[in-house]
Amino acid sequence: MPRPTAAQFAYGSATVVVTTLALLLLFRTESGIGVAAVGTTALALGLLVAVRLPLPRHRGAEGAGQTSTARAAARTHHALEGIGDRERIPAGRSSAADEHSLRR
């Protein structure tokens, strides 16, 4: 399960506080059962608001419709395509460096 964002915490908490105050003022309840019902209702509504918030989307200049995972996979694919096409260039090592150490 993904971790909640700061916006989810903020909107959920604000919803709980505002809903609790509004329901307590609206129903003018003073009994313990009424206050518990108002608190439960406010918590449920705050949870619903926090869960229903859209997830943030990070869009860059390239591939605005793709997810970051899809963009990373595309970059990797393009990078790997060209590997087999290139000629092998010697790295400047001597032939002795390629031999096993016991053969020297």
PDB file of N, CA and C in Angstrom:
ATOM      1  N   MET A   1       0.849  -1.174   0.000  1.00  0.00           N
ATOM      2  CA  MET A   1       0.000   0.000   0.000  1.00  0.00           C
ATOM      3  C   MET A   1       0.897   1.240   0.000  1.00  0.00           C
ATOM      4  N   PRO A   2       0.640   2.182  -0.891  1.00  0.00           N
ATOM      5  CA  PRO A   2       1.486   3.381  -0.949  1.00  0.00           C
ATOM      6  C   PRO A   2       1.297   4.259   0.283  1.00  0.00           C
ATOM      7  N   ARG A   3       2.344   4.990   0.580  1.00  0.00           N
ATOM      8  CA  ARG A   3       2.279   5.892   1.736  1.00  0.00           C
ATOM      9  C   ARG A   3       1.409   7.096   1.397  1.00  0.00           C
ATOM     10  N   PRO A   4       0.640   7.604   2.381  1.00  0.00           N
ATOM     11  CA  PRO A   4      -0.193   8.784   2.117  1.00  0.00           C
ATOM     12  C   PRO A   4       0.670  10.025   1.892  1.00  0.00           C
ATOM     13  N   THR A   5       0.185  10.888   1.032  1.00  0.00           N
ATOM     14  CA  THR A   5       0.909  12.125   0.738  1.00  0.00           C
ATOM     15  C   THR A   5       0.532  13.199   1.755  1.00  0.00           C
ATOM     16  N   ALA A   6       1.272  14.292   1.715  1.00  0.00           N
ATOM     17  CA  ALA A   6       0.982  15.404   2.627  1.00  0.00           C
ATOM     18  C   ALA A   6      -0.386  16.008   2.325  1.00  0.00           C
ATOM     19  N   ALA A   7      -0.764  16.033   1.061  1.00  0.00           N
ATOM     20  CA  ALA A   7      -2.077  16.564   0.694  1.00  0.00           C
ATOM     21  C   ALA A   7      -3.191  15.697   1.254  1.00  0.00           C
ATOM     22  N   GLN A   8      -2.997  14.377   1.248  1.00  0.00           N
ATOM     23  CA  GLN A   8      -4.013  13.489   1.803  1.00  0.00           C
ATOM     24  C   GLN A   8      -4.172  13.716   3.303  1.00  0.00           C
ATOM     25  N   PHE A   9      -3.051  13.878   4.004  1.00  0.00           N
ATOM     26  CA  PHE A   9      -3.130  14.177   5.433  1.00  0.00           C
ATOM     27  C   PHE A   9      -3.848  15.500   5.684  1.00  0.00           C
ATOM     28  N   ALA A  10      -3.480  16.513   4.928  1.00  0.00           N
ATOM     29  CA  ALA A  10      -4.043  17.844   5.140  1.00  0.00           C
ATOM     30  C   ALA A  10      -5.543  17.878   4.850  1.00  0.00           C
ATOM     31  N   TYR A  11      -5.946  17.376   3.687  1.00  0.00           N
ATOM     32  CA  TYR A  11      -7.363  17.401   3.331  1.00  0.00           C
ATOM     33  C   TYR A  11      -8.190  16.507   4.248  1.00  0.00           C
ATOM     34  N   GLY A  12      -7.658  15.345   4.597  1.00  0.00           N
ATOM     35  CA  GLY A  12      -8.379  14.437   5.490  1.00  0.00           C
ATOM     36  C   GLY A  12      -8.566  15.039   6.871  1.00  0.00           C
ATOM     37  N   SER A  13      -7.503  15.631   7.415  1.00  0.00           N
ATOM     38  CA  SER A  13      -7.585  16.249   8.747  1.00  0.00           C
ATOM     39  C   SER A  13      -8.526  17.447   8.747  1.00  0.00           C
ATOM     40  N   ALA A  14      -8.423  18.284   7.718  1.00  0.00           N
ATOM     41  CA  ALA A  14      -9.307  19.448   7.638  1.00  0.00           C
ATOM     42  C   ALA A  14     -10.761  19.017   7.517  1.00  0.00           C
ATOM     43  N   THR A  15     -11.024  17.959   6.784  1.00  0.00           N
ATOM     44  CA  THR A  15     -12.387  17.457   6.638  1.00  0.00           C
ATOM     45  C   THR A  15     -12.927  16.962   7.972  1.00  0.00           C
ATOM     46  N   VAL A  16     -12.104  16.254   8.732  1.00  0.00           N
ATOM     47  CA  VAL A  16     -12.541  15.742  10.034  1.00  0.00           C
ATOM     48  C   VAL A  16     -12.879  16.895  10.967  1.00  0.00           C
ATOM     49  N   VAL A  17     -12.023  17.898  11.041  1.00  0.00           N
ATOM     50  CA  VAL A  17     -12.247  19.020  11.955  1.00  0.00           C
ATOM     51  C   VAL A  17     -13.488  19.809  11.556  1.00  0.00           C
ATOM     52  N   VAL A  18     -13.589  20.170  10.289  1.00  0.00           N
ATOM     53  CA  VAL A  18     -14.724  20.976   9.829  1.00  0.00           C
ATOM     54  C   VAL A  18     -16.033  20.204   9.957  1.00  0.00           C
ATOM     55  N   THR A  19     -16.028  18.935   9.601  1.00  0.00           N
ATOM     56  CA  THR A  19     -17.240  18.127   9.693  1.00  0.00           C
ATOM     57  C   THR A  19     -17.679  17.963  11.139  1.00  0.00           C
ATOM     58  N   THR A  20     -16.730  17.732  12.041  1.00  0.00           N
ATOM     59  CA  THR A  20     -17.067  17.582  13.457  1.00  0.00           C
ATOM     60  C   THR A  20     -17.710  18.850  13.995  1.00  0.00           C
ATOM     61  N   LEU A  21     -17.089  19.989  13.723  1.00  0.00           N
ATOM     62  CA  LEU A  21     -17.663  21.257  14.204  1.00  0.00           C
ATOM     63  C   LEU A  21     -19.038  21.522  13.601  1.00  0.00           C
ATOM     64  N   ALA A  22     -19.177  21.280  12.315  1.00  0.00           N
ATOM     65  CA  ALA A  22     -20.459  21.541  11.659  1.00  0.00           C
ATOM     66  C   ALA A  22     -21.561  20.630  12.206  1.00  0.00           C
ATOM     67  N   LEU A  23     -21.258  19.350  12.376  1.00  0.00           N
ATOM     68  CA  LEU A  23     -22.288  18.430  12.872  1.00  0.00           C
ATOM     69  C   LEU A  23     -22.633  18.696  14.327  1.00  0.00           C
ATOM     70  N   LEU A  24     -21.636  19.044  15.148  1.00  0.00           N
ATOM     71  CA  LEU A  24     -21.933  19.354  16.546  1.00  0.00           C
ATOM     72  C   LEU A  24     -22.784  20.615  16.662  1.00  0.00           C
ATOM     73  N   LEU A  25     -22.506  21.615  15.838  1.00  0.00           N
ATOM     74  CA  LEU A  25     -23.318  22.838  15.866  1.00  0.00           C
ATOM     75  C   LEU A  25     -24.697  22.621  15.255  1.00  0.00           C
ATOM     76  N   LEU A  26     -24.769  21.787  14.239  1.00  0.00           N
ATOM     77  CA  LEU A  26     -26.040  21.554  13.557  1.00  0.00           C
ATOM     78  C   LEU A  26     -27.006  20.750  14.423  1.00  0.00           C
ATOM     79  N   PHE A  27     -26.513  19.679  15.051  1.00  0.00           N
ATOM     80  CA  PHE A  27     -27.399  18.818  15.826  1.00  0.00           C
ATOM     81  C   PHE A  27     -27.478  19.203  17.302  1.00  0.00           C
ATOM     82  N   ARG A  28     -26.599  20.062  17.752  1.00  0.00           N
ATOM     83  CA  ARG A  28     -26.577  20.523  19.144  1.00  0.00           C
ATOM     84  C   ARG A  28     -26.658  19.363  20.126  1.00  0.00           C
ATOM     85  N   THR A  29     -25.892  18.353  19.865  1.00  0.00           N
ATOM     86  CA  THR A  29     -25.912  17.177  20.722  1.00  0.00           C
ATOM     87  C   THR A  29     -25.004  17.369  21.928  1.00  0.00           C
ATOM     88  N   GLU A  30     -25.431  16.841  23.060  1.00  0.00           N
ATOM     89  CA  GLU A  30     -24.632  16.913  24.275  1.00  0.00           C
ATOM     90  C   GLU A  30     -24.434  15.535  24.888  1.00  0.00           C
ATOM     91  N   SER A  31     -25.115  14.529  24.369  1.00  0.00           N
ATOM     92  CA  SER A  31     -24.970  13.181  24.913  1.00  0.00           C
ATOM     93  C   SER A  31     -23.693  12.533  24.385  1.00  0.00           C
ATOM     94  N   GLY A  32     -23.202  11.565  25.128  1.00  0.00           N
ATOM     95  CA  GLY A  32     -21.982  10.870  24.738  1.00  0.00           C
ATOM     96  C   GLY A  32     -22.163  10.068  23.463  1.00  0.00           C
ATOM     97  N   ILE A  33     -23.335   9.467  23.295  1.00  0.00           N
ATOM     98  CA  ILE A  33     -23.604   8.678  22.099  1.00  0.00           C
ATOM     99  C   ILE A  33     -23.662   9.587  20.865  1.00  0.00           C
ATOM    100  N   GLY A  34     -24.263  10.750  21.003  1.00  0.00           N
ATOM    101  CA  GLY A  34     -24.353  11.690  19.886  1.00  0.00           C
ATOM    102  C   GLY A  34     -22.992  12.201  19.465  1.00  0.00           C
ATOM    103  N   VAL A  35     -22.146  12.519  20.456  1.00  0.00           N
ATOM    104  CA  VAL A  35     -20.792  12.998  20.158  1.00  0.00           C
ATOM    105  C   VAL A  35     -19.978  11.886  19.506  1.00  0.00           C
ATOM    106  N   ALA A  36     -20.138  10.651  19.969  1.00  0.00           N
ATOM    107  CA  ALA A  36     -19.426   9.520  19.374  1.00  0.00           C
ATOM    108  C   ALA A  36     -19.883   9.296  17.931  1.00  0.00           C
ATOM    109  N   ALA A  37     -21.174   9.437  17.686  1.00  0.00           N
ATOM    110  CA  ALA A  37     -21.689   9.266  16.320  1.00  0.00           C
ATOM    111  C   ALA A  37     -21.156  10.363  15.400  1.00  0.00           C
ATOM    112  N   VAL A  38     -21.113  11.589  15.897  1.00  0.00           N
ATOM    113  CA  VAL A  38     -20.586  12.699  15.103  1.00  0.00           C
ATOM    114  C   VAL A  38     -19.100  12.482  14.812  1.00  0.00           C
ATOM    115  N   GLY A  39     -18.343  12.063  15.815  1.00  0.00           N
ATOM    116  CA  GLY A  39     -16.912  11.815  15.623  1.00  0.00           C
ATOM    117  C   GLY A  39     -16.650  10.688  14.637  1.00  0.00           C
ATOM    118  N   THR A  40     -17.427   9.615  14.738  1.00  0.00           N
ATOM    119  CA  THR A  40     -17.273   8.493  13.813  1.00  0.00           C
ATOM    120  C   THR A  40     -17.615   8.904  12.391  1.00  0.00           C
ATOM    121  N   THR A  41     -18.682   9.669  12.250  1.00  0.00           N
ATOM    122  CA  THR A  41     -19.074  10.142  10.923  1.00  0.00           C
ATOM    123  C   THR A  41     -17.999  11.054  10.328  1.00  0.00           C
ATOM    124  N   ALA A  42     -17.451  11.937  11.138  1.00  0.00           N
ATOM    125  CA  ALA A  42     -16.419  12.856  10.661  1.00  0.00           C
ATOM    126  C   ALA A  42     -15.152  12.101  10.269  1.00  0.00           C
ATOM    127  N   LEU A  43     -14.766  11.092  11.061  1.00  0.00           N
ATOM    128  CA  LEU A  43     -13.581  10.307  10.716  1.00  0.00           C
ATOM    129  C   LEU A  43     -13.786   9.531   9.419  1.00  0.00           C
ATOM    130  N   ALA A  44     -14.965   8.955   9.249  1.00  0.00           N
ATOM    131  CA  ALA A  44     -15.252   8.215   8.017  1.00  0.00           C
ATOM    132  C   ALA A  44     -15.211   9.139   6.802  1.00  0.00           C
ATOM    133  N   LEU A  45     -15.794  10.326   6.934  1.00  0.00           N
ATOM    134  CA  LEU A  45     -15.786  11.273   5.825  1.00  0.00           C
ATOM    135  C   LEU A  45     -14.368  11.770   5.525  1.00  0.00           C
ATOM    136  N   GLY A  46     -13.572  12.016   6.570  1.00  0.00           N
ATOM    137  CA  GLY A  46     -12.182  12.442   6.366  1.00  0.00           C
ATOM    138  C   GLY A  46     -11.353  11.371   5.677  1.00  0.00           C
ATOM    139  N   LEU A  47     -11.580  10.102   6.047  1.00  0.00           N
ATOM    140  CA  LEU A  47     -10.877   9.005   5.390  1.00  0.00           C
ATOM    141  C   LEU A  47     -11.284   8.891   3.930  1.00  0.00           C
ATOM    142  N   LEU A  48     -12.567   9.061   3.661  1.00  0.00           N
ATOM    143  CA  LEU A  48     -13.055   8.999   2.283  1.00  0.00           C
ATOM    144  C   LEU A  48     -12.437  10.106   1.427  1.00  0.00           C
ATOM    145  N   VAL A  49     -12.368  11.306   1.969  1.00  0.00           N
ATOM    146  CA  VAL A  49     -11.779  12.431   1.228  1.00  0.00           C
ATOM    147  C   VAL A  49     -10.293  12.172   0.959  1.00  0.00           C
ATOM    148  N   ALA A  50      -9.574  11.661   1.967  1.00  0.00           N
ATOM    149  CA  ALA A  50      -8.139  11.419   1.804  1.00  0.00           C
ATOM    150  C   ALA A  50      -7.865  10.331   0.773  1.00  0.00           C
ATOM    151  N   VAL A  51      -8.691   9.298   0.760  1.00  0.00           N
ATOM    152  CA  VAL A  51      -8.468   8.190  -0.172  1.00  0.00           C
ATOM    153  C   VAL A  51      -8.836   8.582  -1.597  1.00  0.00           C
ATOM    154  N   ARG A  52      -9.818   9.419  -1.767  1.00  0.00           N
ATOM    155  CA  ARG A  52     -10.296   9.786  -3.101  1.00  0.00           C
ATOM    156  C   ARG A  52      -9.459  10.863  -3.785  1.00  0.00           C
ATOM    157  N   LEU A  53      -8.461  11.433  -3.109  1.00  0.00           N
ATOM    158  CA  LEU A  53      -7.614  12.442  -3.748  1.00  0.00           C
ATOM    159  C   LEU A  53      -6.824  11.802  -4.876  1.00  0.00           C
ATOM    160  N   PRO A  54      -6.695  12.472  -6.008  1.00  0.00           N
ATOM    161  CA  PRO A  54      -5.920  11.899  -7.107  1.00  0.00           C
ATOM    162  C   PRO A  54      -4.439  11.876  -6.755  1.00  0.00           C
ATOM    163  N   LEU A  55      -3.745  10.847  -7.252  1.00  0.00           N
ATOM    164  CA  LEU A  55      -2.313  10.743  -7.022  1.00  0.00           C
ATOM    165  C   LEU A  55      -1.583  11.775  -7.873  1.00  0.00           C
ATOM    166  N   PRO A  56      -0.481  12.319  -7.348  1.00  0.00           N
ATOM    167  CA  PRO A  56       0.264  13.309  -8.136  1.00  0.00           C
ATOM    168  C   PRO A  56       0.912  12.654  -9.348  1.00  0.00           C
ATOM    169  N   ARG A  57       0.914  13.361 -10.457  1.00  0.00           N
ATOM    170  CA  ARG A  57       1.542  12.876 -11.686  1.00  0.00           C
ATOM    171  C   ARG A  57       2.712  13.774 -12.015  1.00  0.00           C
ATOM    172  N   HIS A  58       3.849  13.146 -12.256  1.00  0.00           N
ATOM    173  CA  HIS A  58       5.052  13.892 -12.618  1.00  0.00           C
ATOM    174  C   HIS A  58       5.178  13.853 -14.125  1.00  0.00           C
ATOM    175  N   ARG A  59       5.030  15.003 -14.734  1.00  0.00           N
ATOM    176  CA  ARG A  59       5.127  15.074 -16.193  1.00  0.00           C
ATOM    177  C   ARG A  59       6.346  15.890 -16.565  1.00  0.00           C
ATOM    178  N   GLY A  60       7.102  15.346 -17.471  1.00  0.00           N
ATOM    179  CA  GLY A  60       8.280  16.050 -17.977  1.00  0.00           C
ATOM    180  C   GLY A  60       7.988  16.589 -19.360  1.00  0.00           C
ATOM    181  N   ALA A  61       9.009  17.143 -19.974  1.00  0.00           N
ATOM    182  CA  ALA A  61       8.841  17.694 -21.316  1.00  0.00           C
ATOM    183  C   ALA A  61       8.638  16.588 -22.339  1.00  0.00           C
ATOM    184  N   GLU A  62       9.252  15.409 -22.073  1.00  0.00           N
ATOM    185  CA  GLU A  62       9.118  14.314 -23.021  1.00  0.00           C
ATOM    186  C   GLU A  62       8.132  13.286 -22.496  1.00  0.00           C
ATOM    187  N   GLY A  63       7.334  12.738 -23.366  1.00  0.00           N
ATOM    188  CA  GLY A  63       6.424  11.658 -23.002  1.00  0.00           C
ATOM    189  C   GLY A  63       5.436  12.035 -21.929  1.00  0.00           C
ATOM    190  N   ALA A  64       4.689  13.092 -22.118  1.00  0.00           N
ATOM    191  CA  ALA A  64       3.775  13.569 -21.089  1.00  0.00           C
ATOM    192  C   ALA A  64       2.707  12.545 -20.742  1.00  0.00           C
ATOM    193  N   GLY A  65       2.393  11.628 -21.643  1.00  0.00           N
ATOM    194  CA  GLY A  65       1.363  10.648 -21.366  1.00  0.00           C
ATOM    195  C   GLY A  65       1.893   9.358 -20.767  1.00  0.00           C
ATOM    196  N   GLN A  66       3.215   9.216 -20.641  1.00  0.00           N
ATOM    197  CA  GLN A  66       3.789   7.978 -20.131  1.00  0.00           C
ATOM    198  C   GLN A  66       4.108   8.109 -18.655  1.00  0.00           C
ATOM    199  N   THR A  67       4.124   6.970 -17.962  1.00  0.00           N
ATOM    200  CA  THR A  67       4.556   6.964 -16.574  1.00  0.00           C
ATOM    201  C   THR A  67       6.069   6.981 -16.540  1.00  0.00           C
ATOM    202  N   SER A  68       6.636   7.257 -15.379  1.00  0.00           N
ATOM    203  CA  SER A  68       8.090   7.317 -15.268  1.00  0.00           C
ATOM    204  C   SER A  68       8.710   5.949 -15.527  1.00  0.00           C
ATOM    205  N   THR A  69       8.029   4.867 -15.148  1.00  0.00           N
ATOM    206  CA  THR A  69       8.553   3.528 -15.402  1.00  0.00           C
ATOM    207  C   THR A  69       8.594   3.251 -16.899  1.00  0.00           C
ATOM    208  N   ALA A  70       7.570   3.651 -17.613  1.00  0.00           N
ATOM    209  CA  ALA A  70       7.532   3.434 -19.058  1.00  0.00           C
ATOM    210  C   ALA A  70       8.617   4.256 -19.752  1.00  0.00           C
ATOM    211  N   ARG A  71       8.850   5.478 -19.297  1.00  0.00           N
ATOM    212  CA  ARG A  71       9.907   6.299 -19.886  1.00  0.00           C
ATOM    213  C   ARG A  71      11.278   5.685 -19.625  1.00  0.00           C
ATOM    214  N   ALA A  72      11.504   5.164 -18.414  1.00  0.00           N
ATOM    215  CA  ALA A  72      12.786   4.544 -18.085  1.00  0.00           C
ATOM    216  C   ALA A  72      13.008   3.292 -18.933  1.00  0.00           C
ATOM    217  N   ALA A  73      11.951   2.511 -19.131  1.00  0.00           N
ATOM    218  CA  ALA A  73      12.070   1.306 -19.951  1.00  0.00           C
ATOM    219  C   ALA A  73      12.376   1.670 -21.401  1.00  0.00           C
ATOM    220  N   ALA A  74      11.769   2.725 -21.909  1.00  0.00           N
ATOM    221  CA  ALA A  74      12.025   3.157 -23.283  1.00  0.00           C
ATOM    222  C   ALA A  74      13.466   3.635 -23.443  1.00  0.00           C
ATOM    223  N   ARG A  75      13.974   4.386 -22.461  1.00  0.00           N
ATOM    224  CA  ARG A  75      15.364   4.843 -22.524  1.00  0.00           C
ATOM    225  C   ARG A  75      16.324   3.657 -22.508  1.00  0.00           C
ATOM    226  N   THR A  76      16.051   2.673 -21.653  1.00  0.00           N
ATOM    227  CA  THR A  76      16.909   1.494 -21.571  1.00  0.00           C
ATOM    228  C   THR A  76      16.883   0.721 -22.876  1.00  0.00           C
ATOM    229  N   HIS A  77      15.693   0.578 -23.457  1.00  0.00           N
ATOM    230  CA  HIS A  77      15.564  -0.149 -24.716  1.00  0.00           C
ATOM    231  C   HIS A  77      16.368   0.527 -25.817  1.00  0.00           C
ATOM    232  N   HIS A  78      16.256   1.848 -25.921  1.00  0.00           N
ATOM    233  CA  HIS A  78      16.988   2.574 -26.958  1.00  0.00           C
ATOM    234  C   HIS A  78      18.494   2.502 -26.720  1.00  0.00           C
ATOM    235  N   ALA A  79      18.911   2.501 -25.469  1.00  0.00           N
ATOM    236  CA  ALA A  79      20.334   2.424 -25.163  1.00  0.00           C
ATOM    237  C   ALA A  79      20.886   1.043 -25.512  1.00  0.00           C
ATOM    238  N   LEU A  80      20.091   0.008 -25.300  1.00  0.00           N
ATOM    239  CA  LEU A  80      20.554  -1.352 -25.580  1.00  0.00           C
ATOM    240  C   LEU A  80      20.502  -1.695 -27.058  1.00  0.00           C
ATOM    241  N   GLU A  81      19.678  -1.003 -27.831  1.00  0.00           N
ATOM    242  CA  GLU A  81      19.579  -1.281 -29.263  1.00  0.00           C
ATOM    243  C   GLU A  81      20.903  -1.065 -29.978  1.00  0.00           C
ATOM    244  N   GLY A  82      21.605  -0.019 -29.634  1.00  0.00           N
ATOM    245  CA  GLY A  82      22.819   0.340 -30.335  1.00  0.00           C
ATOM    246  C   GLY A  82      24.050  -0.429 -29.916  1.00  0.00           C
ATOM    247  N   ILE A  83      23.974  -1.231 -28.866  1.00  0.00           N
ATOM    248  CA  ILE A  83      25.171  -1.914 -28.381  1.00  0.00           C
ATOM    249  C   ILE A  83      25.692  -2.923 -29.391  1.00  0.00           C
ATOM    250  N   GLY A  84      24.842  -3.735 -29.978  1.00  0.00           N
ATOM    251  CA  GLY A  84      25.286  -4.762 -30.917  1.00  0.00           C
ATOM    252  C   GLY A  84      25.731  -4.196 -32.248  1.00  0.00           C
ATOM    253  N   ASP A  85      25.322  -2.984 -32.592  1.00  0.00           N
ATOM    254  CA  ASP A  85      25.652  -2.395 -33.882  1.00  0.00           C
ATOM    255  C   ASP A  85      27.062  -1.814 -33.931  1.00  0.00           C
ATOM    256  N   ARG A  86      27.617  -1.523 -32.796  1.00  0.00           N
ATOM    257  CA  ARG A  86      28.930  -0.881 -32.766  1.00  0.00           C
ATOM    258  C   ARG A  86      30.038  -1.922 -32.920  1.00  0.00           C
ATOM    259  N   GLU A  87      31.122  -1.478 -33.524  1.00  0.00           N
ATOM    260  CA  GLU A  87      32.286  -2.352 -33.638  1.00  0.00           C
ATOM    261  C   GLU A  87      33.024  -2.361 -32.310  1.00  0.00           C
ATOM    262  N   ARG A  88      33.685  -3.471 -32.034  1.00  0.00           N
ATOM    263  CA  ARG A  88      34.471  -3.558 -30.806  1.00  0.00           C
ATOM    264  C   ARG A  88      35.737  -2.740 -30.961  1.00  0.00           C
ATOM    265  N   ILE A  89      35.948  -1.854 -30.056  1.00  0.00           N
ATOM    266  CA  ILE A  89      37.136  -1.019 -30.068  1.00  0.00           C
ATOM    267  C   ILE A  89      38.030  -1.498 -28.934  1.00  0.00           C
ATOM    268  N   PRO A  90      39.285  -1.832 -29.227  1.00  0.00           N
ATOM    269  CA  PRO A  90      40.150  -2.301 -28.143  1.00  0.00           C
ATOM    270  C   PRO A  90      40.359  -1.196 -27.114  1.00  0.00           C
ATOM    271  N   ALA A  91      40.432  -1.591 -25.864  1.00  0.00           N
ATOM    272  CA  ALA A  91      40.540  -0.630 -24.776  1.00  0.00           C
ATOM    273  C   ALA A  91      41.972  -0.216 -24.495  1.00  0.00           C
ATOM    274  N   GLY A  92      42.911  -0.597 -25.379  1.00  0.00           N
ATOM    275  CA  GLY A  92      44.287  -0.183 -25.181  1.00  0.00           C
ATOM    276  C   GLY A  92      45.041  -1.118 -24.250  1.00  0.00           C
ATOM    277  N   ARG A  93      44.493  -2.293 -23.970  1.00  0.00           N
ATOM    278  CA  ARG A  93      45.193  -3.239 -23.105  1.00  0.00           C
ATOM    279  C   ARG A  93      46.164  -4.068 -23.940  1.00  0.00           C
ATOM    280  N   SER A  94      47.207  -4.486 -23.326  1.00  0.00           N
ATOM    281  CA  SER A  94      48.152  -5.355 -24.030  1.00  0.00           C
ATOM    282  C   SER A  94      47.616  -6.775 -24.057  1.00  0.00           C
ATOM    283  N   SER A  95      48.194  -7.610 -24.919  1.00  0.00           N
ATOM    284  CA  SER A  95      47.729  -8.989 -25.009  1.00  0.00           C
ATOM    285  C   SER A  95      48.028  -9.752 -23.728  1.00  0.00           C
ATOM    286  N   ALA A  96      49.019  -9.328 -22.966  1.00  0.00           N
ATOM    287  CA  ALA A  96      49.356  -9.999 -21.710  1.00  0.00           C
ATOM    288  C   ALA A  96      48.256  -9.794 -20.665  1.00  0.00           C
ATOM    289  N   ALA A  97      47.537  -8.718 -20.775  1.00  0.00           N
ATOM    290  CA  ALA A  97      46.480  -8.457 -19.806  1.00  0.00           C
ATOM    291  C   ALA A  97      45.311  -9.411 -19.994  1.00  0.00           C
ATOM    292  N   ASP A  98      45.134  -9.940 -21.213  1.00  0.00           N
ATOM    293  CA  ASP A  98      44.044 -10.862 -21.472  1.00  0.00           C
ATOM    294  C   ASP A  98      44.367 -12.287 -21.039  1.00  0.00           C
ATOM    295  N   GLU A  99      45.641 -12.612 -20.869  1.00  0.00           N
ATOM    296  CA  GLU A  99      46.031 -13.964 -20.515  1.00  0.00           C
ATOM    297  C   GLU A  99      45.853 -14.211 -19.030  1.00  0.00           C
ATOM    298  N   HIS A 100      45.739 -15.488 -18.687  1.00  0.00           N
ATOM    299  CA  HIS A 100      45.639 -15.869 -17.293  1.00  0.00           C
ATOM    300  C   HIS A 100      46.980 -15.626 -16.615  1.00  0.00           C
ATOM    301  N   SER A 101      46.973 -15.372 -15.335  1.00  0.00           N
ATOM    302  CA  SER A 101      48.205 -15.013 -14.630  1.00  0.00           C
ATOM    303  C   SER A 101      49.218 -16.157 -14.579  1.00  0.00           C
ATOM    304  N   LEU A 102      48.773 -17.406 -14.676  1.00  0.00           N
ATOM    305  CA  LEU A 102      49.712 -18.525 -14.631  1.00  0.00           C
ATOM    306  C   LEU A 102      50.457 -18.699 -15.951  1.00  0.00           C
ATOM    307  N   ARG A 103      50.012 -18.104 -17.005  1.00  0.00           N
ATOM    308  CA  ARG A 103      50.644 -18.241 -18.316  1.00  0.00           C
ATOM    309  C   ARG A 103      51.703 -17.192 -18.578  1.00  0.00           C
ATOM    310  N   ARG A 104      51.952 -16.339 -17.695  1.00  0.00           N
ATOM    311  CA  ARG A 104      52.948 -15.274 -17.917  1.00  0.00           C
ATOM    312  C   ARG A 104      54.338 -15.766 -17.793  1.00  0.00           C
TER     313      ARG A 104
END
